[in-house]
């Protein structure tokens, strides 16, 4: 059993209205010194059995086809340390 | 300049319909061996100046008050390695 995290973020050149909204709210709440906020998605996948190279390749495929929109988003796949058992 | 990542996930005991929807779509797309999916949010904050203990405490406060709903969500704050300059 392993936990794999897929992070999906808007590409740098793509406008991110959610992040902008959060950024705009900061001064009103008294937070200063944060120059930019971007908001994306985080998926935690619980993977059965051993995390082989083939399994990871499948998860990359899944991240690209189901979890992200490659036109406007970038994704990264990371294996959560300590959850592999 | 440092990049701080705030991850916000639904608490384990809270139903996560977005994650369930993704999980339900997997077999239709031919993906097997994934026993659970949970979906949350990822915020990337660009922080000006040095990342002091006080600054990190402020970001924890921000994560709790603005970025998450502590009743139904947990958050974690991590400093992105290599982006500190």
Short mmCIF file of C-alpha atoms in Angstrom, two decimals:
data_model
loop_
_atom_site.label_atom_id
_atom_site.label_comp_id
_atom_site.label_asym_id
_atom_site.label_seq_id
_atom_site.Cartn_x
_atom_site.Cartn_y
_atom_site.Cartn_z
CA UNK A 1 0.00 0.00 0.00
CA UNK A 2 1.40 3.38 -0.96
CA UNK A 3 0.08 6.89 -1.09
CA UNK A 4 0.76 8.86 -4.23
CA UNK A 5 0.04 12.57 -4.41
CA UNK A 6 -0.82 14.27 -7.68
CA UNK A 7 -0.59 18.07 -7.57
CA UNK A 8 -2.30 19.98 -10.34
CA UNK A 9 -1.54 23.69 -10.74
CA UNK A 10 -2.54 26.26 -13.36
CA UNK A 11 0.34 26.86 -15.79
CA UNK A 12 2.35 30.01 -14.94
CA UNK A 13 1.09 31.87 -18.03
CA UNK A 14 -2.56 31.07 -17.29
CA UNK A 15 -4.66 33.53 -15.28
CA UNK A 16 -5.66 32.04 -11.92
CA UNK A 17 -8.75 33.88 -10.64
CA UNK A 18 -9.04 31.74 -7.46
CA UNK A 19 -5.46 32.50 -6.48
CA UNK A 20 -5.98 36.18 -7.30
CA UNK A 21 -9.08 36.27 -5.09
CA UNK A 22 -7.16 34.79 -2.16
CA UNK A 23 -4.28 37.19 -2.78
CA UNK A 24 -6.69 40.13 -2.84
CA UNK A 25 -8.22 39.11 0.48
CA UNK A 26 -4.89 39.03 2.34
CA UNK A 27 -4.45 42.77 3.08
CA UNK A 28 -8.03 43.00 4.37
CA UNK A 29 -7.18 40.27 6.87
CA UNK A 30 -3.95 41.97 7.87
CA UNK A 31 -1.50 39.70 6.05
CA UNK A 32 1.30 41.45 4.19
CA UNK A 33 4.48 40.35 2.43
CA UNK A 34 2.89 37.69 0.22
CA UNK A 35 3.52 38.66 -3.40
CA UNK A 36 1.52 35.97 -5.18
CA UNK A 37 -0.91 33.15 -4.52
CA UNK A 38 -1.79 30.39 -6.92
CA UNK A 39 -4.46 27.80 -6.23
CA UNK A 40 -4.54 24.28 -7.59
CA UNK A 41 -5.70 20.80 -6.69
CA UNK A 42 -4.22 18.01 -4.67
CA UNK A 43 -5.23 14.37 -5.14
CA UNK A 44 -4.21 11.64 -2.70
CA UNK A 45 -4.35 8.19 -4.29
CA UNK A 46 -4.15 5.02 -2.20
CA UNK A 47 -2.41 2.46 -4.40
CA UNK A 48 -2.78 -1.28 -3.76
CA UNK A 49 0.28 -3.51 -3.70
CA UNK A 50 3.81 -2.57 -4.64
CA UNK A 51 4.53 0.73 -6.35
CA UNK A 52 6.36 -0.52 -9.43
CA UNK A 53 7.68 1.62 -12.28
CA UNK A 54 4.76 0.44 -14.41
CA UNK A 55 2.27 1.47 -11.72
CA UNK A 56 3.82 4.93 -11.51
CA UNK A 57 3.67 5.25 -15.31
CA UNK A 58 -0.06 4.41 -15.12
CA UNK A 59 -0.55 7.11 -12.50
CA UNK A 60 1.22 9.66 -14.72
CA UNK A 61 -1.17 8.68 -17.50
CA UNK A 62 -4.11 9.06 -15.12
CA UNK A 63 -2.86 12.46 -13.95
CA UNK A 64 -2.61 13.64 -17.53
CA UNK A 65 -5.90 12.22 -18.82
CA UNK A 66 -8.27 12.47 -15.84
CA UNK A 67 -6.89 14.69 -13.11
CA UNK A 68 -5.51 17.60 -15.12
CA UNK A 69 -6.23 19.57 -18.25
CA UNK A 70 -2.84 19.63 -20.00
CA UNK A 71 -3.78 22.74 -21.99
CA UNK A 72 -3.98 24.95 -18.91
CA UNK A 73 -2.52 22.88 -16.04
CA UNK A 74 0.74 21.22 -15.04
CA UNK A 75 0.85 18.21 -12.76
CA UNK A 76 3.47 16.60 -10.57
CA UNK A 77 3.41 13.09 -9.10
CA UNK A 78 5.09 12.45 -5.75
CA UNK A 79 5.19 9.37 -3.57
CA UNK A 80 4.26 10.23 0.01
CA UNK A 81 7.13 9.10 2.23
CA UNK A 82 6.36 6.84 5.14
CA UNK A 83 3.00 5.65 3.84
CA UNK A 84 4.49 2.82 1.79
CA UNK A 85 3.83 -0.46 3.61
CA UNK B 1 11.82 35.05 -1.56
CA UNK B 2 10.43 31.67 -0.58
CA UNK B 3 7.61 29.48 -1.78
CA UNK B 4 5.37 28.03 0.88
CA UNK B 5 2.80 25.38 0.01
CA UNK B 6 -0.41 25.02 1.99
CA UNK B 7 -2.24 21.73 1.37
CA UNK B 8 -5.86 21.56 2.47
CA UNK B 9 -7.56 18.14 2.56
CA UNK B 10 -10.98 17.01 3.76
CA UNK B 11 -10.69 15.39 7.20
CA UNK B 12 -10.62 11.56 7.02
CA UNK B 13 -14.05 11.23 8.63
CA UNK B 14 -15.64 13.71 6.21
CA UNK B 15 -17.28 12.45 3.01
CA UNK B 16 -15.37 13.64 -0.05
CA UNK B 17 -17.72 13.58 -3.07
CA UNK B 18 -15.10 14.96 -5.49
CA UNK B 19 -12.63 12.24 -4.56
CA UNK B 20 -15.38 9.61 -4.79
CA UNK B 21 -16.30 10.84 -8.28
CA UNK B 22 -12.70 10.52 -9.45
CA UNK B 23 -12.40 7.09 -7.84
CA UNK B 24 -15.61 5.98 -9.54
CA UNK B 25 -14.32 7.08 -12.95
CA UNK B 26 -11.09 5.05 -12.73
CA UNK B 27 -12.43 1.59 -13.76
CA UNK B 28 -14.23 3.11 -16.76
CA UNK B 29 -10.88 4.48 -17.93
CA UNK B 30 -9.15 1.15 -17.33
CA UNK B 31 -7.28 2.03 -14.15
CA UNK B 32 -7.35 -0.61 -11.41
CA UNK B 33 -5.61 -1.10 -8.08
CA UNK B 34 -6.39 2.32 -6.63
CA UNK B 35 -8.41 1.79 -3.46
CA UNK B 36 -9.21 5.39 -2.57
CA UNK B 37 -8.94 8.93 -3.90
CA UNK B 38 -9.31 12.10 -1.90
CA UNK B 39 -9.31 15.55 -3.44
CA UNK B 40 -8.19 18.72 -1.75
CA UNK B 41 -6.63 22.07 -2.52
CA UNK B 42 -3.06 23.24 -2.95
CA UNK B 43 -2.04 26.85 -2.47
CA UNK B 44 1.38 28.15 -3.49
CA UNK B 45 2.32 31.36 -1.66
CA UNK B 46 5.25 33.51 -2.75
CA UNK B 47 6.62 35.06 0.42
CA UNK B 48 8.72 38.21 0.34
CA UNK B 49 11.95 38.44 2.30
CA UNK B 50 13.28 35.93 4.75
CA UNK B 51 11.08 33.11 5.99
CA UNK B 52 11.33 33.66 9.73
CA UNK B 53 9.55 31.68 12.46
CA UNK B 54 7.14 34.59 12.87
CA UNK B 55 6.36 34.62 9.14
CA UNK B 56 5.65 30.88 9.22
CA UNK B 57 3.37 31.36 12.23
CA UNK B 58 1.47 34.02 10.26
CA UNK B 59 1.09 31.60 7.35
CA UNK B 60 -0.30 28.93 9.71
CA UNK B 61 -2.81 31.50 10.92
CA UNK B 62 -3.70 32.37 7.33
CA UNK B 63 -4.10 28.69 6.44
CA UNK B 64 -6.45 28.18 9.35
CA UNK B 65 -8.53 31.34 8.92
CA UNK B 66 -8.66 31.91 5.16
CA UNK B 67 -7.50 28.86 3.23
CA UNK B 68 -9.21 26.07 5.14
CA UNK B 69 -12.39 25.35 7.03
CA UNK B 70 -11.11 23.77 10.27
CA UNK B 71 -14.45 22.06 10.90
CA UNK B 72 -14.15 19.81 7.85
CA UNK B 73 -10.57 20.24 6.59
CA UNK B 74 -7.00 19.69 7.75
CA UNK B 75 -4.11 21.73 6.43
CA UNK B 76 -0.36 21.27 6.25
CA UNK B 77 2.26 23.95 5.61
CA UNK B 78 5.48 23.01 3.81
CA UNK B 79 8.36 25.12 2.57
CA UNK B 80 9.17 24.30 -1.05
CA UNK B 81 12.84 23.29 -1.20
CA UNK B 82 15.06 25.10 -3.65
CA UNK B 83 12.82 28.12 -4.11
CA UNK B 84 14.24 29.98 -1.12
CA UNK B 85 16.50 32.77 -2.38
#
